[in-house]
Amino acid sequence: MLLAVGVLGGVLTGCGTGHRASAASSAPSDGLPHTAVRVSLGACGQGWTRPHAGRQVFDVTNASDGPTEVDIVDPKSGAVYGEIEGLAPNTTRTLDVTLGGGSYAFKCLPDDADAMTGPTVRIPGHAAAGPAAAVVSEQDLIPPTLAYQKWIGGQMSQLADRVATLKDDIDGGDLGAARSDWLTAHLVYERMGAAYGTFGDADGKINGTTAGLVKGLDDPDFTGFHRIEYGLWHGQSADRLKGPAARLVSDVNALKASWPQARMDPLQMGLRAHEILENTVQFELTGRTDYGSHSNLATARANLDGTRTVLGYIRPLLTSRDRGLPALDKALDRLQNTLDGFDRDGTWTALDSLSRDQREQLDSAAGGAVEQLADVAAVFDVRRTS
């Protein structure tokens, strides 16, 4: 998970400037005011006696005999301004946070013990605080997850129709039509990215690559879209591709039939929104999934559509929790405009045909979008509250 190392994501860091938990130094050299705070099973936030607004650092020491999570929160709303996860016994780590006028408290969530909130501290004045993440519960996420799962069900029908058309092309020996219809079908699948984890083994059968296969291109477990792609763009005959096409149809229909019984994990929705484009950068924009069609940029565009679809379902929860949402929308628009520039009436530029300037623009736009989406994953990390 994004927060496993004890860092509350960029949604609370404001351009990555704070709220990071790290090993504390014996003599602060960052130029910021430091406050030593102790937490234990009997008390949470001891030592915070001179509150003030602005960016500051808390040197948090765990004086108990077990690990604990330490948050700084709005005691009324529960919104989290910063956190340290997994603070070990007799360990000090720093919490860099920007506080404004208002009420705050430390909240301690020790392993195997009830949560405890320390005394409320009031900072006078009207200075603005840094971003805070309102707590999201599993119950909050269930309705958008069910709605998204229903949308995926509709895409399954479209996918089944598209792969059936692809099979008909191959069975009829029309490989020119098959190349066109292969891309159409594949892009339908690539827009369903947040559901891949629920597909289980079916994803590997339908959209797997040769990675990890002993016999590579000749391995019997190399199936699905990329197996057919390789054949279509490397001169294999229609007769040789009939078997892979029939298997793809069978695997898609099996997935479609099983989907009504599938259950997506609501706790994964925010993370999946981030992972779709993260995987795009790792696999599509490196060409690692290109088996001859040179359609990686078309796939990246479909992945962006998939990301926007997920965000559409969880946007009502994001609106009140992520101050960076306008920046995220801007980053996604920038990436979309960049990708659309490589589409010439359905003919997509190949990755290796990009100029250096085009490549730099693409990498910058994709990287910016992924960075903004990390905040979404942070917002939807369901935190313990008791």
XYZ file of C-alpha atoms in Angstrom:
386
model
C 0.000 0.000 0.000
C 1.065 3.566 -0.628
C 1.341 4.481 3.052
C 3.163 1.399 4.301
C 6.341 3.335 4.999
C 4.595 5.832 7.249
C 4.159 8.650 4.782
C 0.862 10.399 4.343
C 0.722 10.989 0.605
C 1.077 14.169 -1.378
C -2.535 15.141 -0.760
C -1.329 16.292 2.648
C 2.106 17.403 1.648
C 1.299 20.250 -0.705
C 3.774 19.665 -3.543
C 5.641 17.081 -1.523
C 6.966 19.461 1.130
C 5.822 17.915 4.363
C 4.211 15.373 6.579
C 6.960 12.876 5.936
C 7.948 10.444 8.647
C 11.664 9.758 8.774
C 14.451 9.079 11.204
C 14.977 12.059 13.486
C 18.399 13.694 13.732
C 19.986 14.646 17.044
C 20.378 18.269 15.954
C 17.763 19.715 13.567
C 19.361 21.305 10.526
C 16.253 22.042 8.470
C 15.727 25.551 9.829
C 12.231 24.698 11.085
C 10.953 24.927 14.669
C 10.964 21.522 16.385
C 8.775 20.273 19.220
C 9.570 17.073 21.112
C 6.456 14.966 21.672
C 6.105 11.665 23.535
C 3.438 9.019 23.093
C 2.747 6.022 25.317
C -0.098 3.743 26.328
C -1.080 6.242 29.025
C -0.728 9.486 27.130
C -0.699 10.765 23.559
C 1.087 13.951 22.553
C 2.859 14.919 25.749
C 5.112 17.947 25.393
C 3.098 20.081 22.980
C 2.686 23.058 25.259
C 3.527 26.025 23.036
C 1.356 25.743 19.919
C 2.003 28.043 16.983
C 0.951 28.314 13.361
C 3.109 27.625 10.328
C 5.283 24.845 9.038
C 6.916 22.961 11.885
C 8.350 19.602 12.885
C 7.278 17.313 15.705
C 9.962 14.898 16.922
C 7.686 12.067 18.027
C 9.067 9.441 20.430
C 7.241 6.202 21.190
C 7.790 5.540 24.900
C 5.601 2.417 24.967
C 6.673 -1.187 24.510
C 4.797 -1.748 21.235
C 4.528 -0.127 17.788
C 1.944 2.557 17.191
C 0.556 4.858 14.540
C 0.571 8.548 15.410
C -1.650 11.072 13.626
C -2.201 14.781 14.068
C -5.892 15.442 13.539
C -8.757 17.860 13.770
C -10.376 16.436 16.917
C -13.868 17.409 15.763
C -13.889 16.153 12.171
C -11.143 13.540 12.429
C -9.381 14.965 9.356
C -5.729 13.899 9.291
C -2.993 16.504 8.727
C -0.076 14.108 9.010
C 0.782 10.627 10.201
C 3.558 8.303 11.179
C 2.850 4.614 10.677
C 4.573 1.824 12.522
C 6.502 3.929 15.047
C 8.583 1.333 16.868
C 9.160 1.336 20.661
C 11.867 3.709 21.901
C 12.114 5.253 18.444
C 11.870 8.895 17.417
C 10.692 9.990 13.996
C 9.787 13.384 12.608
C 6.439 14.687 11.476
C 6.687 17.765 9.229
C 3.351 19.576 9.126
C 1.846 23.000 8.392
C -0.777 24.102 10.910
C -3.050 27.130 10.830
C -5.521 28.691 13.162
C -7.782 26.039 14.671
C -7.912 23.031 16.970
C -5.596 20.025 16.746
C -4.735 16.907 18.709
C -2.430 13.931 18.485
C -4.146 10.605 17.998
C -2.347 7.364 18.887
C -3.396 4.003 17.480
C -1.199 1.379 19.149
C -1.130 -2.180 17.893
C -3.448 -4.440 19.913
C -4.879 -1.540 21.916
C -7.649 1.018 21.625
C -7.049 4.361 19.975
C -6.415 7.335 22.218
C -6.693 11.047 21.453
C -4.543 13.512 23.346
C -5.572 16.908 24.623
C -6.943 19.435 22.168
C -4.531 22.245 21.391
C -5.837 25.552 20.094
C -3.780 27.696 17.702
C -5.112 31.267 17.596
C -5.416 33.365 14.491
C -6.527 32.772 10.930
C -3.414 31.368 9.269
C -4.138 28.661 6.696
C -3.245 25.075 7.506
C -1.821 22.565 5.099
C -4.117 20.040 3.391
C -5.925 17.431 5.465
C -7.436 14.096 4.484
C -10.948 13.506 5.752
C -11.306 9.926 6.900
C -12.871 7.566 4.351
C -14.687 4.456 5.546
C -15.327 1.209 3.738
C -19.026 2.060 3.845
C -18.300 5.280 1.935
C -16.639 3.278 -0.828
C -19.189 0.507 -1.287
C -21.747 2.449 -3.426
C -19.221 3.761 -6.014
C -17.544 0.354 -6.139
C -20.840 -1.391 -6.901
C -21.662 1.203 -9.553
C -18.261 0.766 -11.173
C -18.619 -3.009 -11.070
C -21.940 -2.688 -12.894
C -20.222 -0.532 -15.532
C -17.588 -3.214 -16.008
C -20.375 -5.713 -16.601
C -21.607 -3.589 -19.501
C -18.098 -3.437 -20.922
C -17.919 -7.236 -20.782
C -20.737 -7.496 -23.305
C -19.000 -5.065 -25.627
C -15.718 -6.940 -25.234
C -17.355 -10.269 -26.025
C -18.886 -8.801 -29.189
C -15.567 -7.313 -30.306
C -13.534 -10.477 -29.840
C -16.237 -12.458 -31.649
C -15.824 -10.092 -34.620
C -12.056 -10.578 -34.458
C -12.513 -14.356 -34.514
C -14.850 -14.106 -37.499
C -12.233 -12.079 -39.398
C -9.575 -14.705 -38.737
C -11.871 -17.624 -39.509
C -12.731 -15.944 -42.818
C -9.068 -15.319 -43.661
C -9.411 -11.523 -43.676
C -6.292 -10.589 -41.729
C -6.474 -6.924 -42.763
C -9.851 -6.586 -41.046
C -8.501 -8.638 -38.147
C -5.708 -6.141 -37.504
C -8.203 -3.295 -37.320
C -10.672 -5.215 -35.190
C -7.896 -6.497 -32.917
C -7.100 -2.947 -31.833
C -10.766 -2.050 -31.348
C -11.311 -5.090 -29.110
C -8.070 -4.629 -27.217
C -8.834 -1.013 -26.352
C -12.175 -2.046 -24.843
C -10.273 -4.327 -22.490
C -7.650 -1.695 -21.705
C -10.338 0.715 -20.473
C -11.335 -1.726 -17.718
C -8.104 -1.382 -15.755
C -9.417 -0.939 -12.217
C -11.065 -4.360 -12.367
C -8.013 -6.392 -13.391
C -7.246 -7.419 -9.814
C -10.722 -8.943 -9.556
C -10.309 -10.827 -12.837
C -7.764 -13.154 -11.237
C -6.136 -15.643 -13.620
C -8.413 -14.495 -16.441
C -6.359 -11.344 -16.932
C -3.237 -13.354 -17.738
C -5.144 -15.521 -20.187
C -6.751 -12.584 -21.960
C -3.992 -9.966 -21.886
C -0.833 -11.681 -20.689
C 2.625 -11.337 -22.210
C 5.589 -13.702 -22.526
C 7.122 -12.391 -19.306
C 8.056 -15.363 -17.134
C 7.155 -17.981 -19.744
C 9.888 -20.570 -20.270
C 9.310 -20.991 -24.001
C 8.568 -17.350 -24.698
C 6.567 -16.822 -27.869
C 6.169 -20.588 -28.314
C 4.937 -21.225 -24.789
C 1.443 -22.760 -24.715
C 0.521 -20.336 -21.923
C 1.136 -17.358 -24.206
C -2.489 -16.666 -25.110
C -4.942 -13.847 -25.599
C -4.645 -10.480 -27.266
C -0.861 -10.336 -27.415
C -0.568 -13.845 -28.843
C -2.904 -12.853 -31.659
C -1.149 -9.508 -32.048
C 2.161 -11.251 -32.570
C 0.703 -13.494 -35.259
C -1.154 -10.736 -37.082
C 1.913 -8.515 -37.345
C 4.488 -11.258 -37.968
C 3.027 -12.978 -41.014
C 1.313 -15.957 -39.389
C -1.494 -17.489 -41.399
C -5.178 -17.335 -40.560
C -5.175 -21.104 -39.978
C -2.457 -20.722 -37.367
C -4.396 -17.978 -35.587
C -7.770 -19.708 -35.478
C -6.881 -21.599 -32.307
C -5.706 -18.522 -30.336
C -8.743 -16.555 -31.524
C -11.141 -19.281 -30.421
C -9.441 -19.477 -27.043
C -9.644 -15.705 -26.580
C -13.376 -15.801 -27.263
C -13.773 -18.664 -24.797
C -11.761 -16.904 -22.068
C -13.652 -13.639 -22.495
C -17.017 -15.391 -22.381
C -15.967 -17.279 -19.245
C -14.981 -14.018 -17.567
C -18.238 -12.414 -18.612
C -20.235 -15.332 -17.200
C -18.392 -15.230 -13.864
C -18.497 -11.472 -13.392
C -21.950 -11.241 -11.733
C -20.571 -13.338 -8.856
C -17.339 -11.321 -8.561
C -16.867 -8.818 -5.753
C -14.489 -5.920 -6.138
C -12.731 -4.752 -2.985
C -13.971 -1.229 -2.132
C -10.732 -0.548 -0.280
C -8.799 -0.817 -3.553
C -10.665 1.798 -5.602
C -8.363 4.732 -4.899
C -5.254 2.628 -5.308
C -6.442 1.211 -8.628
C -7.102 4.717 -9.963
C -3.407 5.413 -9.414
C -2.121 2.047 -10.609
C -3.738 2.187 -14.045
C -1.520 5.019 -15.270
C 1.416 3.873 -13.179
C 1.322 0.603 -15.131
C 0.887 2.561 -18.358
C 4.173 4.326 -17.736
C 5.897 1.080 -16.773
C 4.648 -1.141 -19.573
C 3.061 0.838 -22.409
C 5.349 3.841 -22.615
C 8.391 1.546 -22.525
C 7.049 -0.632 -25.357
C 7.287 -3.779 -23.224
C 3.835 -4.907 -24.353
C 4.342 -4.288 -28.071
C 4.143 -7.527 -30.068
C 4.046 -5.891 -33.475
C 1.060 -3.550 -33.670
C 2.989 -0.511 -32.351
C -0.256 0.576 -30.678
C 1.128 1.425 -27.235
C 0.066 5.059 -27.464
C -3.479 4.029 -28.364
C -3.415 1.717 -25.356
C -2.130 4.525 -23.140
C -5.053 6.662 -24.308
C -7.481 3.863 -23.433
C -5.836 3.542 -20.017
C -6.411 7.245 -19.486
C -10.082 6.748 -20.334
C -10.150 3.950 -17.763
C -8.592 6.200 -15.145
C -11.139 8.936 -15.779
C -13.957 6.410 -15.491
C -12.812 5.266 -12.041
C -12.368 8.856 -10.912
C -15.883 9.641 -12.085
C -17.318 7.110 -9.655
C -15.276 8.244 -6.656
C -15.245 11.978 -7.453
C -18.067 12.830 -4.988
C -15.847 11.531 -2.187
C -12.784 13.291 -3.568
C -14.347 16.724 -3.956
C -14.411 17.440 -0.224
C -11.151 15.640 0.558
C -8.565 16.440 -2.093
C -7.654 20.083 -2.547
C -5.455 19.010 -5.412
C -8.380 17.793 -7.526
C -8.217 20.770 -9.941
C -4.499 20.112 -10.412
C -5.260 16.451 -11.082
C -7.856 17.332 -13.701
C -5.368 19.690 -15.334
C -2.676 17.001 -15.385
C -5.059 14.472 -16.946
C -6.154 17.015 -19.564
C -2.522 17.688 -20.408
C -1.818 13.982 -20.841
C -4.941 13.534 -22.970
C -4.004 16.406 -25.268
C -0.482 15.027 -25.602
C -1.686 11.541 -26.492
C -4.359 12.792 -28.868
C -1.614 14.549 -30.805
C -0.250 11.137 -31.798
C -3.556 9.961 -33.337
C -3.929 10.581 -37.057
C -7.471 9.488 -37.921
C -7.063 6.182 -36.135
C -3.424 5.637 -37.087
C -1.254 6.004 -34.021
C 2.373 7.069 -33.971
C 4.739 4.294 -32.937
C 6.802 4.872 -29.812
C 10.097 4.548 -31.685
C 8.965 7.224 -34.153
C 8.646 9.926 -31.496
C 11.123 12.766 -31.643
C 13.152 13.598 -28.578
C 10.934 16.609 -27.846
C 7.778 14.530 -28.258
C 9.141 11.853 -25.959
C 10.060 14.386 -23.297
C 6.613 15.992 -23.490
C 4.931 12.607 -23.191
C 7.062 11.491 -20.252
C 6.487 14.788 -18.464
C 2.724 14.675 -18.974
C 2.446 11.035 -17.906
C 4.696 11.525 -14.901
C 2.722 14.549 -13.774
C -0.563 12.648 -13.978
C 0.806 9.686 -12.032
C 2.156 12.006 -9.340
C -1.231 13.663 -8.913
C -2.998 10.293 -8.801
C -0.811 9.227 -5.884
C -2.790 11.726 -3.821
C -6.011 9.890 -4.710
C -4.537 6.652 -3.387
C -3.579 8.466 -0.174
C -7.057 9.931 0.312
C -8.699 6.522 -0.058
C -6.345 4.674 2.225
C -8.909 3.574 4.821
C -7.422 4.475 8.162
C -8.089 2.923 11.527
C -10.101 5.244 13.752
C -10.589 3.269 16.968
